[in-house]
Amino acid sequence: MKQEYYVYSGGKDPKNEIVTVLNVPAIGIRAKLSQTDEWYSTLGLDSLMSITNSDFFITLTVEELLWGKEYNLLQYINSTLQPGTPIFWGVENNSTTKEEAAKLLEYKSDQRKTGVSNISEVGVFTIFKGQDHLDNWGSKEANRIGGTDGTAFHPGVKKDEILEAFVEKFERKGTIVYEKSLKVEGILLYRYVLSKEDLYNVSTQPAYYLYAPNGMMNISVTRGV
């Protein structure tokens, strides 16, 4: 397999460096026409490329290669043969600002502790989707935001320690408890599982659950049901 490497020589702005590459839109059109048996299809493409001064190899700047450009061949097809044909090929620039994107997506950020002042709190949620507490559940403790995302916890975790993990999809925190020790590739690990108490029904967890058998997790509140 042959590999080509681009080496920046210095001097001018790298994005204005010149490179020669395949004319991908022209290659694509020819490949599409080759699926027909009509001899004049290929001849027609050759004529179009001549009219638009196009070739199967083109010279672009690095910026055009990375972010795309308008192609004469596509412009001609759009204006004379098939209106609506895209004239731009490549990755289009996204001019949307972060503020506009956040507003469009109604995005509200999360915040977590860094652990700088207290290493035991590293990764712990303090804000979830812009809220410092929830309103979904039936008690202040149930609505408290806390715990990590469950992928990592603070150093030096002990077997008898009860950990908290905030489950984003369920919009609630749960307690994680030690189950057993095991080895993976010779490395001693602790396995933690969701506390059984977190899956008890309304008789012991009225803040979370409606009337349901033990082990059934009520997420209807978070889905607006």
Backbone as numpy.savetxt, mean C-alpha at the origin, in Angstrom:
# Nx Ny Nz CAx CAy CAz Cx Cy Cz
21.64 -13.88 -19.93 20.80 -12.69 -19.93 21.68 -11.45 -19.93
21.42 -10.55 -20.85 22.21 -9.33 -20.95 21.62 -8.23 -20.09
22.46 -7.54 -19.37 22.01 -6.45 -18.52 22.69 -5.16 -18.93
21.93 -4.08 -18.93 22.48 -2.77 -19.25 22.48 -1.92 -17.98
23.55 -1.16 -17.78 23.66 -0.31 -16.59 23.81 1.14 -17.02
23.09 1.98 -16.35 23.21 3.42 -16.60 24.18 4.01 -15.58
25.25 4.63 -16.09 26.26 5.24 -15.23 26.21 6.75 -15.40
25.90 7.44 -14.33 25.81 8.90 -14.38 27.21 9.49 -14.46
27.44 10.32 -15.48 28.77 10.88 -15.71 29.02 12.17 -14.97
27.99 12.71 -14.33 28.15 13.98 -13.62 27.90 15.15 -14.56
27.91 16.33 -14.00 27.71 17.51 -14.82 26.27 17.96 -14.82
25.53 17.66 -15.88 24.15 18.14 -16.01 23.23 17.41 -15.03
22.03 17.95 -14.90 21.01 17.35 -14.04 20.74 15.92 -14.52
20.80 14.91 -13.65 20.60 13.51 -14.07 19.30 13.28 -14.83
18.24 14.00 -14.47 16.95 13.75 -15.13 16.93 14.25 -16.57
17.94 15.07 -16.94 18.02 15.56 -18.31 19.03 14.80 -19.16
19.62 13.76 -18.61 20.51 12.90 -19.38 19.71 12.24 -20.50
20.35 11.94 -21.63 19.68 11.39 -22.81 19.92 9.87 -22.88
18.86 9.12 -23.16 18.96 7.67 -23.33 18.17 7.27 -24.57
18.57 6.17 -25.19 17.86 5.62 -26.35 17.20 4.32 -25.95
15.90 4.24 -26.17 15.13 3.07 -25.73 14.13 2.68 -26.81
13.48 1.54 -26.62 12.43 1.10 -27.54 11.22 2.02 -27.44
10.57 2.23 -28.56 9.32 2.99 -28.61 8.20 2.03 -28.24
7.89 1.95 -26.97 6.95 0.94 -26.47 5.56 1.07 -27.10
4.97 2.29 -27.23 3.66 2.37 -27.87 3.66 1.81 -29.29
4.72 2.10 -30.08 4.80 1.59 -31.45 4.92 0.07 -31.46
5.75 -0.47 -30.57 5.89 -1.93 -30.46 4.55 -2.56 -30.11
3.83 -1.92 -29.18 2.53 -2.46 -28.76 1.52 -2.46 -29.89
1.50 -1.37 -30.67 0.55 -1.28 -31.79 0.89 -2.33 -32.85
2.18 -2.48 -33.16 2.58 -3.48 -34.15 2.24 -4.89 -33.68
2.43 -5.18 -32.39 2.10 -6.51 -31.86 0.60 -6.77 -31.98
-0.19 -5.72 -31.75 -1.65 -5.86 -31.86 -2.05 -6.12 -33.31
-1.45 -5.40 -34.25 -1.79 -5.56 -35.66 -1.31 -6.90 -36.21
-0.24 -7.45 -35.62 0.29 -8.72 -36.11 -0.64 -9.88 -35.82
-1.64 -9.65 -34.98 -2.61 -10.71 -34.68 -3.62 -10.89 -35.81
-3.63 -9.96 -36.77 -4.52 -10.08 -37.93 -3.71 -10.57 -39.13
-4.41 -11.10 -40.12 -3.74 -11.59 -41.33 -3.77 -10.58 -42.46
-4.30 -9.38 -42.18 -4.41 -8.38 -43.23 -3.05 -7.73 -43.49
-2.56 -7.84 -44.70 -1.22 -7.35 -45.02 -1.12 -5.83 -44.88
-2.26 -5.15 -45.14 -2.21 -3.70 -45.13 -2.16 -3.11 -43.73
-2.41 -3.94 -42.69 -2.37 -3.43 -41.32 -0.97 -2.98 -40.95
0.01 -3.86 -41.24 1.39 -3.51 -40.94 1.86 -2.36 -41.83
1.45 -2.38 -43.10 1.82 -1.30 -44.01 1.25 0.04 -43.52
0.02 -0.03 -42.97 -0.58 1.19 -42.45 0.19 1.76 -41.28
0.69 0.88 -40.42 1.50 1.34 -39.28 2.78 1.99 -39.76
3.41 1.38 -40.77 4.64 1.96 -41.30 4.37 3.37 -41.85
3.21 3.53 -42.50 2.86 4.84 -43.03 2.63 5.84 -41.91
1.93 5.40 -40.85 1.68 6.28 -39.70 2.98 6.72 -39.05
3.92 5.78 -38.93 5.19 6.11 -38.29 5.99 7.08 -39.15
5.83 6.95 -40.46 6.51 7.88 -41.35 5.90 9.27 -41.26
4.57 9.33 -41.22 3.87 10.61 -41.14 4.22 11.34 -39.85
4.31 10.59 -38.75 4.55 11.20 -37.43 6.03 11.27 -37.08
6.88 10.89 -38.05 8.32 10.93 -37.82 8.71 10.09 -36.61
8.13 8.91 -36.51 8.38 8.01 -35.39 9.30 6.88 -35.82
9.93 6.24 -34.84 10.80 5.10 -35.11 10.62 4.10 -33.97
11.13 2.88 -34.18 11.01 1.87 -33.14 12.03 2.07 -32.01
13.00 2.93 -32.25 13.91 3.37 -31.18 13.80 4.88 -31.08
13.69 5.37 -29.86 13.52 6.80 -29.66 14.50 7.30 -28.60
14.75 8.58 -28.66 15.64 9.22 -27.69 14.81 10.00 -26.69
15.03 9.72 -25.42 14.28 10.37 -24.34 15.23 10.91 -23.30
14.74 11.82 -22.49 15.48 12.18 -21.28 15.17 11.13 -20.21
15.99 11.07 -19.20 15.75 10.13 -18.10 14.40 10.42 -17.44
14.08 11.71 -17.31 12.79 12.09 -16.71 11.63 11.55 -17.54
11.70 11.67 -18.87 10.64 11.16 -19.74 10.55 9.64 -19.66
11.70 8.98 -19.56 11.71 7.53 -19.44 11.03 7.07 -18.16
11.31 7.78 -17.07 10.76 7.39 -15.77 9.29 7.75 -15.64
8.92 8.94 -16.11 7.58 9.47 -15.84 6.68 9.57 -17.07
7.20 9.17 -18.23 6.35 9.13 -19.42 6.31 10.44 -20.18
5.67 10.41 -21.37 5.56 11.58 -22.22 4.42 11.36 -23.21
4.06 12.42 -23.95 3.10 12.30 -25.03 3.84 11.86 -26.30
3.24 10.92 -27.03 3.88 10.38 -28.22 3.16 10.86 -29.49
3.95 11.28 -30.49 3.37 11.77 -31.75 2.47 10.74 -32.40
2.89 9.49 -32.39 2.11 8.43 -33.02 0.74 8.31 -32.38
0.70 8.34 -31.04 -0.58 8.24 -30.33 -1.42 9.49 -30.54
-0.79 10.65 -30.63 -1.52 11.89 -30.88 -2.21 11.85 -32.24
-1.50 11.33 -33.26 -2.07 11.26 -34.61 -3.24 10.29 -34.65
-3.08 9.13 -34.01 -4.16 8.15 -33.98 -5.38 8.73 -33.28
-5.15 9.46 -32.18 -6.24 10.06 -31.42 -6.99 11.12 -32.24
-6.25 11.89 -33.01 -6.87 13.02 -33.72 -7.50 12.62 -35.06
-7.06 11.51 -35.66 -7.55 11.17 -37.01 -8.25 9.83 -37.13
-7.79 8.82 -36.38 -8.30 7.46 -36.58 -9.22 6.98 -35.47
-8.81 7.18 -34.25 -9.58 6.64 -33.12 -9.58 7.65 -31.98
-10.52 8.60 -31.99 -10.61 9.58 -30.90 -10.75 8.88 -29.55
-10.10 9.43 -28.57 -10.15 8.83 -27.24 -8.94 7.98 -26.92
-8.10 7.73 -27.95 -6.87 6.98 -27.71 -5.94 7.78 -26.80
-5.46 7.19 -25.71 -4.53 7.93 -24.83 -3.29 8.37 -25.61
-2.88 9.59 -25.42 -1.71 10.09 -26.12 -0.47 10.07 -25.23
-0.68 9.77 -23.97 0.42 9.76 -22.98 0.72 8.31 -22.63
2.01 7.97 -22.60 2.40 6.63 -22.16 3.45 6.77 -21.08
3.22 6.11 -19.94 4.16 6.16 -18.83 3.44 6.42 -17.53
4.20 6.65 -16.50 3.65 6.95 -15.18 3.34 8.43 -15.10
2.07 8.77 -14.99 1.71 10.18 -14.95 2.01 10.79 -13.59
2.46 12.03 -13.61 2.74 12.73 -12.35 1.46 12.92 -11.54
1.55 12.70 -10.27 0.43 12.94 -9.37 0.64 14.27 -8.69
-0.16 15.26 -9.06 0.02 16.61 -8.53 -0.79 16.85 -7.26
-1.45 15.79 -6.77 -2.26 15.95 -5.57 -1.35 16.17 -4.36
-1.65 17.18 -3.55 -0.86 17.43 -2.35 -1.26 16.45 -1.26
-0.44 16.33 -0.22 -0.75 15.45 0.90 -2.05 15.87 1.58
-2.25 17.19 1.66 -3.47 17.70 2.30 -4.70 17.33 1.49
-4.61 17.46 0.16 -5.73 17.11 -0.71 -6.02 15.62 -0.67
-4.95 14.82 -0.66 -5.14 13.36 -0.61 -5.79 12.95 0.70
-5.35 13.55 1.80 -5.94 13.23 3.11 -7.42 13.59 3.15
-7.77 14.72 2.53 -9.16 15.14 2.52 -10.00 14.22 1.64
-9.45 13.82 0.48 -10.18 12.94 -0.43 -10.42 11.57 0.20
-9.44 11.09 0.91 -9.53 9.76 1.51 -10.11 9.80 2.92
-10.39 11.00 3.40 -10.83 11.18 4.78 -9.87 10.48 5.74
-8.60 10.64 5.43 -7.58 9.95 6.21 -7.30 10.67 7.52
-7.26 9.91 8.58 -6.91 10.44 9.89 -5.77 9.58 10.44
-4.71 10.25 10.84 -3.49 9.54 11.17 -3.55 8.87 12.54
-2.71 7.85 12.70 -2.49 7.20 13.99 -1.24 7.77 14.62
-1.14 7.64 15.93 0.07 8.03 16.64 0.47 6.92 17.60
1.78 6.68 17.69 2.29 5.66 18.60 3.47 6.22 19.38
3.72 5.65 20.52 4.84 6.09 21.35 6.14 5.51 20.80
7.19 6.32 20.92 8.50 5.91 20.42 9.25 5.03 21.40
8.91 5.14 22.69 9.64 4.38 23.71 10.89 5.07 24.20
11.13 6.32 23.76 12.34 7.02 24.16 12.36 7.26 25.67
11.25 7.70 26.22 11.20 7.98 27.65 10.85 6.75 28.47
10.19 5.78 27.84 9.82 4.54 28.54 9.79 3.41 27.52
10.84 2.58 27.54 10.99 1.55 26.51 9.85 0.53 26.53
9.17 0.39 27.66 8.07 -0.58 27.74 6.85 -0.13 26.95
6.84 1.15 26.51 5.70 1.68 25.76 6.00 1.84 24.27
7.11 1.27 23.80 7.46 1.42 22.40 6.39 0.81 21.50
5.94 1.59 20.52 4.95 1.11 19.56 3.51 1.14 20.03
3.26 1.65 21.24 1.91 1.65 21.80 1.08 2.76 21.16
-0.13 2.43 20.72 -1.04 3.42 20.15 -1.48 4.44 21.20
-1.48 5.71 20.80 -2.09 6.75 21.64 -3.24 7.43 20.90
-3.16 7.42 19.56 -4.21 7.97 18.70 -4.53 6.94 17.62
-5.81 6.69 17.39 -6.22 5.78 16.33 -7.21 6.50 15.42
-6.82 6.67 14.14 -7.65 7.38 13.17 -8.11 8.74 13.70
-7.17 9.44 14.33 -7.45 10.78 14.83 -8.17 10.82 16.16
-8.45 9.68 16.78 -9.19 9.65 18.05 -8.29 9.20 19.19
-8.45 9.83 20.35 -7.70 9.39 21.52 -8.51 8.41 22.37
-9.74 8.14 21.96 -10.54 7.09 22.58 -11.62 6.67 21.59
-12.22 5.52 21.81 -13.27 5.02 20.94 -14.64 5.27 21.54
-15.66 5.12 20.71 -17.05 5.25 21.18 -17.87 4.01 20.84
-17.20 2.94 20.43 -17.92 1.75 19.96 -18.44 0.87 21.08
-17.73 0.86 22.20 -17.95 -0.19 23.19 -18.63 0.34 24.45
-18.91 -0.59 25.37 -19.79 -0.27 26.49 -19.14 0.16 27.78
-17.83 0.44 27.79 -17.19 0.92 29.02 -15.99 1.78 28.65
-15.54 2.57 29.62 -14.39 3.45 29.39 -13.14 2.64 29.07
-12.94 1.53 29.80 -11.76 0.70 29.58 -11.81 0.04 28.20
-12.99 -0.41 27.80 -13.12 -1.04 26.49 -12.84 -0.05 25.38
-13.15 1.22 25.60 -12.94 2.25 24.59 -11.55 2.87 24.65
-10.74 2.43 25.61 -9.39 2.98 25.73 -8.52 2.47 24.58
-7.77 3.38 23.98 -6.83 3.00 22.92 -5.49 2.67 23.57
-4.94 1.53 23.22 -3.67 1.12 23.81 -3.14 -0.12 23.13
-1.95 -0.53 23.53 -1.32 -1.71 22.94 -0.61 -1.40 21.63
0.25 -2.31 21.22 0.94 -2.19 19.94 0.06 -2.78 18.84
0.59 -2.82 17.63 -0.19 -3.44 16.55 -0.08 -4.95 16.55
0.63 -5.50 17.53 0.74 -6.95 17.67 1.90 -7.58 16.94
2.61 -6.80 16.12 3.75 -7.36 15.39 5.04 -7.30 16.21
5.07 -6.46 17.23 6.26 -6.33 18.06 5.87 -5.77 19.42
6.69 -6.10 20.43 6.48 -5.60 21.79 7.81 -5.13 22.34
7.79 -4.59 23.53 9.01 -4.04 24.11 10.02 -5.15 24.42
11.30 -4.82 24.54 12.33 -5.82 24.87 12.12 -6.38 26.27
12.60 -7.59 26.48 12.58 -8.19 27.81 11.22 -8.66 28.27
10.35 -9.05 27.34 9.02 -9.54 27.72 9.15 -10.79 28.59
8.35 -10.84 29.67 8.38 -11.97 30.59 7.15 -12.86 30.41
7.29 -14.12 30.81 6.22 -15.09 30.63 4.94 -14.69 31.35
5.07 -14.13 32.54 3.88 -13.81 33.33 3.31 -12.43 33.00
3.85 -11.80 31.97 3.42 -10.46 31.61 2.22 -10.51 30.67
1.22 -9.69 30.93 0.05 -9.59 30.06 0.27 -8.43 29.09
0.23 -8.74 27.81 0.49 -7.74 26.79 -0.82 -7.28 26.15
-0.78 -6.10 25.55 -1.95 -5.58 24.85 -1.62 -5.37 23.38
-2.57 -5.73 22.55 -2.44 -5.50 21.11 -3.71 -4.85 20.60
-3.56 -3.80 19.82 -4.71 -3.11 19.26 -4.99 -3.69 17.88
-6.16 -4.30 17.69 -6.53 -4.92 16.42 -7.28 -3.90 15.58
-6.61 -3.38 14.58 -7.17 -2.26 13.82 -8.49 -2.62 13.14
-8.58 -3.82 12.57 -9.80 -4.20 11.84 -11.01 -4.30 12.77
-10.77 -4.64 14.02 -11.86 -4.76 14.98 -12.05 -3.48 15.80
-11.11 -2.54 15.63 -11.15 -1.28 16.36 -11.30 -1.50 17.86
-10.44 -2.34 18.39 -10.42 -2.58 19.83 -9.09 -3.23 20.20
-8.76 -3.17 21.46 -7.55 -3.80 21.95 -7.89 -5.15 22.57
-6.92 -6.02 22.58 -7.09 -7.31 23.21 -5.88 -7.62 24.08
-6.01 -8.58 24.96 -4.90 -8.97 25.84 -4.25 -10.25 25.32
-2.94 -10.26 25.34 -2.15 -11.38 24.84 -1.42 -12.01 26.01
-1.54 -13.34 26.15 -0.94 -14.03 27.30 -0.02 -15.15 26.82
0.94 -15.48 27.67 1.92 -16.53 27.36 1.22 -17.89 27.30
1.54 -18.67 26.26 1.00 -20.02 26.13 2.07 -21.08 26.36
3.19 -20.98 25.64 4.26 -21.96 25.81 5.55 -21.45 25.18
6.64 -22.14 25.48 7.93 -21.82 24.87 8.20 -22.82 23.75
8.93 -22.38 22.73 9.29 -23.26 21.64 10.56 -22.76 20.99
11.17 -23.62 20.18 12.40 -23.24 19.50 12.19 -23.29 17.99
12.71 -22.27 17.32 12.71 -22.21 15.87 14.14 -21.97 15.41
14.69 -22.91 14.66 16.08 -22.82 14.21 17.01 -22.62 15.41
16.69 -23.29 16.51 17.53 -23.22 17.69 17.35 -21.98 18.55
16.44 -21.10 18.16 16.21 -19.86 18.91 15.00 -20.04 19.82
15.16 -19.77 21.10 14.08 -19.90 22.07 13.08 -18.76 21.91
11.82 -19.12 21.75 10.76 -18.14 21.56 9.62 -18.40 22.53
8.87 -17.35 22.83 7.65 -17.47 23.61 6.45 -17.33 22.67
5.48 -18.21 22.83 4.26 -18.08 22.04 3.19 -17.45 22.90
2.59 -16.39 22.38 1.50 -15.70 23.07 0.22 -15.85 22.26
-0.88 -15.94 22.95 -2.17 -16.09 22.30 -3.17 -15.10 22.90
-4.27 -14.91 22.20 -5.32 -14.04 22.71 -5.92 -14.64 23.97
-6.08 -13.82 24.97 -6.64 -14.29 26.24 -8.04 -14.86 26.05
-8.33 -15.98 26.73 -9.66 -16.59 26.65 -10.74 -15.63 27.14
-10.39 -14.83 28.15 -11.36 -13.89 28.69 -11.83 -12.89 27.64
-10.99 -12.63 26.65 -11.37 -11.69 25.61 -12.41 -12.26 24.65
-12.66 -13.55 24.76 -13.65 -14.18 23.89 -14.85 -14.71 24.67
-14.96 -14.34 25.94 -16.13 -14.74 26.72 -17.33 -13.89 26.29
-18.51 -14.42 26.57 -19.72 -13.71 26.13 -20.13 -12.62 27.11
-21.32 -12.10 26.93 -21.79 -10.92 27.66 -21.82 -11.12 29.18
-21.85 -12.37 29.63 -21.91 -12.61 31.07 -20.65 -12.13 31.78
-19.50 -12.11 31.08 -18.26 -11.63 31.68 -17.68 -10.42 30.95
-18.11 -10.19 29.71 -17.58 -9.08 28.93 -18.72 -8.25 28.34
-19.55 -7.66 29.17 -20.70 -6.91 28.64 -20.30 -5.69 27.82
-19.09 -5.18 28.04 -18.66 -3.99 27.30 -18.42 -4.29 25.83
-18.07 -5.55 25.53 -17.72 -5.90 24.16 -18.81 -6.67 23.42
-19.46 -7.58 24.11 -20.25 -8.57 23.38 -21.74 -8.49 23.63
-22.47 -8.73 22.57 -23.90 -8.95 22.70 -24.10 -10.40 23.14
-25.33 -10.81 23.25 -25.58 -12.19 23.66 -25.15 -13.14 22.55
-24.14 -13.92 22.84 -23.58 -14.84 21.85 -22.79 -15.91 22.59
-22.55 -17.05 21.96 -21.75 -18.10 22.60 -20.32 -17.63 22.85
-19.66 -18.23 23.84 -18.25 -17.93 24.05 -17.46 -18.22 22.78
-16.46 -17.38 22.52 -15.62 -17.55 21.34 -16.09 -16.77 20.14
-17.27 -16.16 20.21 -17.78 -15.37 19.10 -17.41 -13.91 19.32
-16.70 -13.33 18.37 -16.26 -11.95 18.50 -17.26 -11.02 17.81
-17.82 -10.11 18.56 -18.79 -9.17 18.00 -18.08 -8.00 17.34
-18.15 -7.95 16.02 -17.57 -6.81 15.31 -18.65 -6.02 14.58
-19.90 -6.29 14.90 -20.98 -5.60 14.21 -20.95 -4.10 14.46
-20.51 -3.69 15.64 -20.46 -2.26 15.96 -19.52 -1.53 15.04
-18.36 -2.13 14.76 -17.36 -1.47 13.91 -17.76 -1.47 12.45
-18.74 -2.28 12.08 -19.18 -2.33 10.68 -20.52 -1.61 10.50
-20.98 -0.94 11.56 -22.19 -0.16 11.47 -23.46 -1.01 11.38
-23.41 -2.22 11.88 -24.57 -3.10 11.83 -25.42 -2.94 13.06
